[in-house]
Amino acid sequence: MRVLGIEGTAWCASAALYDAETDSVLIESDPYEPDSGGIHPREAAEHMSEAIPAVVDAVVTAAETRHGPDAVDAVAFSRGPGLGPCLRTVGTAARALAGALDVPLVGVNHMVAHLEIGRHRSGFDSPVCLNASGANAHLLGYHDGRYRVLGETMDAGVGNAIDKFTRHVGWNHPGGPKVEAAAAEYAAEHAADGPEDLLDLPYVVKGMDFSFSGISSAANDAYDDGVPVEAICFSLQEHVFAMLTEVTERALSLTGASELVLGGGVAQNDRLREMLSTMCDDRGADFHAPEPRFLRDNAGMIAVLGAKMARAGDTVAIADSAVDPNFRPDQVPVTWRDDGSVAVGEGVDTPETRVTDRRGAEAVVDIETGDGDGRVIKRRVPKRYRHPELDRSIRRDRTVSEARITSEARRAGVPTPLVYDIDVPNATLTLQHVGDRDLAVAIDDGDAWVRATGRHLATLHEAGIVHGDPTTRNVRIADEPQSTPEAERTTLIDFGLGYHTGHVEDHAMDLHVFEGSVRATATDPEALIDAFEAGYAAVGDPTVLDRLRDVEGRGRYQ
């Protein structure tokens, strides 16, 4: 099978031919380069209308020269997400070409194509995928027939956040390569002096999600205050990419996956790739980043996924092929694969495995058996991918916060482990061992556990406390005694991202984080989420659930 792909979601007009027999890809691209500032949608659409016919003609000519008049078996196009005027130009070209060649038409989700090209090139089965591009930053994983969103930005895409700073200092689009070059220059100048100085910029991780708007504004303010631009670029990268890497590690921990692929234009950044590779090495996970031509927006990934979809019979009639600027990756039925899952189901403590080191996203946990429930030694290990100064600050602050808020939550009536000891210099806590398994392992066992979790979070919020990271990995459940209600056998753990607030927005974000972890790994997530919200409503403030609906709408392409 040979498939011609057409890409044009925002800035790059591209066409490609994928030959499945030889696994070869020919790509022709013509990127839009604005005279100043960022992407101007009208100018980008005008560029598409001029460039798409040229790149398509070049690929069709090459295909027919090599393979004859029947060179193309299907036409695939980027159906979304993206800029509407650009997508409509691409859609029109794809429909016309499919009609002229009398071949099937395939509508491809641009973000799923980023994931699938990484999976295809790596040979991985069910990896977590970090998509880091101009308009996006999110983590995806396959489970039960769809790619689930494991975490995502709650405001700007990572590339757009960086571009906001570069526009402020007067640099043209794309700003990412300029920031990378300036940061490398700063690091080289200070290499002989030990670790480079780091500006104090916002570092915002919200469970499995993240936010970039504050760090862009802080970088702009630093520039206005006269801080050298190279120093800002260095600190901006160190913070932003550490946030992405941390949340990616959280996704690996949540799912139990041991494979990671990287996609998106920002993925061309050497520092980001270095951080992710280091993190995976330390976890014993496999990491793959495709070659640069498959990272930036390109038609090659559209053609490769288009071939898989066409082979599965997943084509679209021309009458039903309207583009969708808000086409989320978790809306795509995955027809081209029916096995595997990113959720591999770790987290059970058995008599054979209870005395062991378990590695979470942040810490190594040594579970010691003994009289009673035993103890847990939780050590926040240094993260080699993070700047040493930033790493020390995060480990210290989260250790102190976890010890304090765990105890305060317990006094408020929420089941939590007892805190026996804290060693701040070594970022280590000694805690009571609780439960038999993580909720992530038992997520499909019924709704009682999630209902109890909802009640506990409501009680926590009524006391003015936010958990910060209430995923299904941070809820422990006890199987015995059966006569004890589930609420008393459900315990919240890991308050390292917790803080005090009575604000409804922060409470709603807690619920959003938990529900995201359920959607990422459960077979029937909506029924569980209904039970969770019913448990919350029985105890908590109803305005929090109202605000949750607003928070849900802030994900990309809602």
Coordinates of C-alpha atoms in Angstrom, one line a residue, residues 70-349:
D70 CA -1.6 3.7 -10.1
A71 CA 1.1 4.8 -7.6
V72 CA -1.4 6.1 -4.9
D73 CA -3.8 3.7 -3.1
A74 CA -5.3 6.3 -0.7
V75 CA -5.1 10.0 0.3
A76 CA -4.8 10.9 3.9
F77 CA -5.1 14.5 5.3
S78 CA -4.8 16.2 8.6
R79 CA -8.4 16.7 9.7
G80 CA -7.6 18.6 12.9
P81 CA -6.9 20.0 15.3
G82 CA -5.5 23.3 14.0
L83 CA -6.4 26.6 12.4
G84 CA -9.7 26.4 10.6
P85 CA -8.7 28.3 7.4
C86 CA -5.6 26.2 7.0
L87 CA -7.4 22.9 7.6
R88 CA -10.1 23.8 5.1
T89 CA -7.5 24.3 2.4
V90 CA -5.9 21.0 3.1
G91 CA -9.3 19.2 3.2
T92 CA -10.3 20.7 -0.1
A93 CA -7.0 19.6 -1.7
A94 CA -7.3 16.0 -0.3
R95 CA -10.9 15.6 -1.5
A96 CA -10.0 16.8 -5.0
L97 CA -7.0 14.5 -5.2
A98 CA -8.9 11.4 -3.9
G99 CA -11.7 12.1 -6.3
A100 CA -9.3 12.6 -9.3
L101 CA -7.3 9.4 -8.4
D102 CA -10.5 7.5 -7.5
V103 CA -8.9 6.3 -4.2
P104 CA -10.2 6.2 -0.6
L105 CA -10.0 9.3 1.6
V106 CA -8.6 9.0 5.2
G107 CA -9.1 11.8 7.9
V108 CA -6.2 11.8 10.4
N109 CA -6.0 13.4 13.8
H110 CA -2.8 15.4 13.7
M111 CA -1.9 14.8 17.4
V112 CA -2.5 11.0 17.2
A113 CA -0.2 11.0 14.1
H114 CA 2.6 12.5 16.2
L115 CA 2.1 9.6 18.6
E116 CA 1.8 6.9 16.0
I117 CA 4.9 7.9 14.0
G118 CA 6.9 7.6 17.2
R119 CA 5.4 4.2 17.9
H120 CA 6.0 3.1 14.3
R121 CA 9.6 4.2 14.2
S122 CA 10.4 2.9 17.7
G123 CA 8.7 -0.5 17.4
F124 CA 7.2 0.1 20.9
D125 CA 3.9 -1.6 21.8
S126 CA 2.0 0.7 24.1
P127 CA 4.1 3.7 25.0
V128 CA 3.3 6.9 26.8
C129 CA 3.6 9.7 24.3
L130 CA 4.6 13.3 25.2
N131 CA 3.4 15.7 22.4
A132 CA 5.3 19.0 22.8
S133 CA 4.4 21.4 20.1
G134 CA 3.5 25.0 19.5
A135 CA -0.1 24.8 20.4
N136 CA 0.0 21.7 22.5
A137 CA 1.6 19.9 25.5
H138 CA -0.1 16.7 26.5
L139 CA 0.5 13.1 27.3
L140 CA -1.3 10.3 25.6
G141 CA -1.6 6.5 26.1
Y142 CA -3.6 3.8 24.5
H143 CA -6.2 2.0 26.6
D144 CA -9.4 0.2 25.7
G145 CA -9.9 1.4 22.2
R146 CA -8.8 5.0 22.4
Y147 CA -5.8 7.2 23.1
R148 CA -6.5 8.6 26.6
V149 CA -5.2 12.0 27.7
L150 CA -3.0 11.3 30.7
G151 CA -2.2 15.0 31.3
E152 CA -2.2 18.3 29.4
T153 CA -1.6 22.0 29.6
M154 CA -4.4 23.9 31.2
D155 CA -3.6 27.1 29.3
A156 CA -0.9 27.7 26.6
G157 CA 0.9 25.1 24.5
V158 CA 4.6 24.8 25.4
G159 CA 5.8 26.3 22.1
N160 CA 3.3 29.2 22.4
A161 CA 4.5 29.9 25.9
I162 CA 8.1 30.1 24.8
D163 CA 7.0 32.3 21.8
K164 CA 5.2 34.7 24.1
F165 CA 8.6 35.5 25.6
T166 CA 10.4 35.7 22.3
R167 CA 7.8 38.1 20.8
H168 CA 8.2 40.2 23.9
V169 CA 12.0 40.6 23.3
G170 CA 11.4 41.2 19.6
W171 CA 12.5 37.8 18.1
N172 CA 10.7 36.4 15.1
H173 CA 8.8 33.1 14.9
P174 CA 9.7 30.4 15.6
G175 CA 11.2 31.5 18.9
G176 CA 12.1 28.0 20.3
P177 CA 15.4 27.6 18.4
K178 CA 16.5 31.0 19.4
V179 CA 15.8 30.3 23.0
E180 CA 17.7 27.0 22.8
A181 CA 20.7 28.7 21.2
A182 CA 20.8 31.5 23.8
A183 CA 20.4 29.0 26.7
A184 CA 23.3 26.9 25.3
E185 CA 25.4 30.0 25.0
Y186 CA 24.7 30.9 28.6
A187 CA 25.5 27.4 29.8
A188 CA 28.8 27.3 27.9
E189 CA 29.9 30.7 29.3
H190 CA 29.3 29.5 32.9
A191 CA 30.4 25.8 32.5
A192 CA 33.7 26.4 34.3
D193 CA 31.9 28.0 37.3
G194 CA 29.9 24.9 38.3
P195 CA 26.0 24.8 38.0
E196 CA 24.7 27.9 36.3
D197 CA 22.7 30.4 38.3
L198 CA 18.9 29.9 38.0
L199 CA 16.2 32.5 38.0
D200 CA 13.3 31.9 40.4
L201 CA 10.5 31.3 37.9
P202 CA 7.0 29.7 38.5
Y203 CA 7.1 25.9 38.4
V204 CA 3.5 24.8 38.1
V205 CA 2.6 21.1 38.2
K206 CA -1.0 20.2 39.0
G207 CA -1.0 16.4 39.4
M208 CA -0.9 15.2 35.8
D209 CA -1.4 18.6 34.3
F210 CA 0.7 21.7 34.0
S211 CA 0.4 25.5 33.3
F212 CA 2.8 27.8 31.4
S213 CA 1.0 31.2 31.5
G214 CA 2.7 32.3 34.7
I215 CA 6.2 31.4 33.6
S216 CA 5.9 33.3 30.4
S217 CA 4.8 36.5 32.2
A218 CA 7.6 36.1 34.8
A219 CA 10.2 35.8 32.0
N220 CA 8.8 38.9 30.4
D221 CA 9.0 40.8 33.7
A222 CA 12.6 39.6 34.2
Y223 CA 13.6 41.0 30.7
D224 CA 11.9 44.3 31.5
D225 CA 13.9 44.4 34.8
G226 CA 17.2 44.2 32.8
V227 CA 18.1 40.5 33.3
P228 CA 20.3 39.4 30.4
V229 CA 18.2 37.6 27.8
E230 CA 20.6 34.6 27.7
A231 CA 20.1 34.0 31.5
I232 CA 16.3 34.2 31.1
C233 CA 16.4 31.7 28.2
F234 CA 18.4 29.3 30.2
S235 CA 16.2 29.4 33.2
L236 CA 13.0 29.3 31.1
Q237 CA 14.1 26.1 29.4
E238 CA 15.2 24.5 32.7
H239 CA 11.9 25.2 34.3
V240 CA 9.5 24.4 31.4
F241 CA 11.2 21.2 30.3
A242 CA 11.6 20.0 33.9
M243 CA 7.9 20.4 34.3
L244 CA 7.2 18.4 31.1
T245 CA 9.7 15.7 32.2
E246 CA 8.2 15.5 35.7
V247 CA 4.7 15.1 34.5
T248 CA 5.8 12.5 31.9
E249 CA 7.4 10.5 34.7
R250 CA 4.1 10.8 36.6
A251 CA 2.4 9.3 33.6
L252 CA 4.8 6.4 33.5
S253 CA 4.2 5.9 37.2
L254 CA 0.4 6.1 36.9
T255 CA 0.2 3.6 34.1
G256 CA 3.1 1.4 35.0
A257 CA 4.4 1.8 31.4
S258 CA 8.0 1.4 30.5
E259 CA 8.1 3.0 27.1
L260 CA 8.1 6.7 26.1
V261 CA 8.0 8.3 22.7
L262 CA 8.3 12.0 22.0
G263 CA 6.5 14.1 19.3
G264 CA 5.9 17.6 18.2
G265 CA 8.0 20.5 17.0
V266 CA 9.4 21.5 20.4
A267 CA 10.7 17.9 20.7
Q268 CA 13.6 19.0 18.4
N269 CA 15.1 20.8 21.4
D270 CA 18.2 19.0 22.6
R271 CA 17.8 19.9 26.2
L272 CA 14.2 18.5 26.4
R273 CA 15.4 15.3 24.8
E274 CA 18.3 15.1 27.2
M275 CA 16.0 15.5 30.2
L276 CA 13.6 12.8 29.0
S277 CA 16.3 10.4 28.1
T278 CA 18.0 10.9 31.5
M279 CA 14.7 10.4 33.3
C280 CA 14.0 7.2 31.4
D281 CA 17.5 5.8 32.0
D282 CA 17.0 6.3 35.7
R283 CA 13.6 4.5 35.7
G284 CA 14.8 1.7 33.4
A285 CA 12.3 2.8 30.7
D286 CA 12.9 2.9 27.0
F287 CA 12.9 6.2 25.2
H288 CA 12.5 7.1 21.5
A289 CA 12.4 10.4 19.7
P290 CA 12.0 10.2 15.9
E291 CA 14.3 12.0 13.6
P292 CA 13.6 15.7 13.2
R293 CA 11.7 15.4 9.9
F294 CA 9.0 13.5 11.8
L295 CA 8.9 15.8 14.8
R296 CA 8.0 19.1 13.2
D297 CA 4.6 19.3 11.5
N298 CA 4.9 17.0 8.5
A299 CA 2.9 14.9 6.1
G300 CA 5.0 11.8 6.6
M301 CA 3.3 11.0 9.9
I302 CA -0.1 11.7 8.3
A303 CA 0.7 9.2 5.5
V304 CA 2.0 6.5 7.9
L305 CA -1.1 6.6 10.1
G306 CA -3.3 7.0 7.0
A307 CA -1.9 3.7 5.7
K308 CA -2.7 2.0 9.0
M309 CA -6.2 3.4 9.0
A310 CA -6.9 2.6 5.4
R311 CA -5.7 -1.0 5.9
A312 CA -8.2 -1.2 8.8
G313 CA -11.0 0.1 6.5
D314 CA -11.1 3.4 8.4
T315 CA -11.9 5.7 5.5
V316 CA -14.3 8.6 5.2
A317 CA -16.8 9.5 2.5
I318 CA -16.1 12.9 0.9
A319 CA -19.5 14.1 2.1
D320 CA -18.6 13.3 5.7
S321 CA -15.0 14.7 5.6
A322 CA -15.4 18.1 7.2
V323 CA -12.4 19.3 9.1
D324 CA -12.5 19.8 12.9
P325 CA -10.3 22.6 14.4
N326 CA -11.1 21.2 17.9
F327 CA -10.4 17.5 17.1
R328 CA -9.1 16.1 20.4
P329 CA -7.0 12.9 20.2
D330 CA -9.2 11.1 22.8
Q331 CA -12.2 11.5 20.3
V332 CA -10.5 9.1 17.8
P333 CA -11.7 5.5 17.7
V334 CA -8.5 3.5 17.3
T335 CA -9.4 1.0 14.6
W336 CA -6.0 0.0 13.5
R337 CA -5.0 -1.8 16.7
D338 CA -7.0 -3.9 19.2
D339 CA -4.5 -5.1 21.7
G340 CA -2.1 -3.8 24.4
S341 CA -2.7 -1.0 26.9
V342 CA -0.5 1.7 28.4
A343 CA -2.0 0.7 31.8
V344 CA -0.1 -2.4 32.9
G345 CA -1.4 -2.7 36.4
E346 CA 1.4 -2.5 39.0
G347 CA 1.0 -1.5 42.6
V348 CA -0.1 -4.6 44.6
D349 CA 1.7 -5.5 47.9

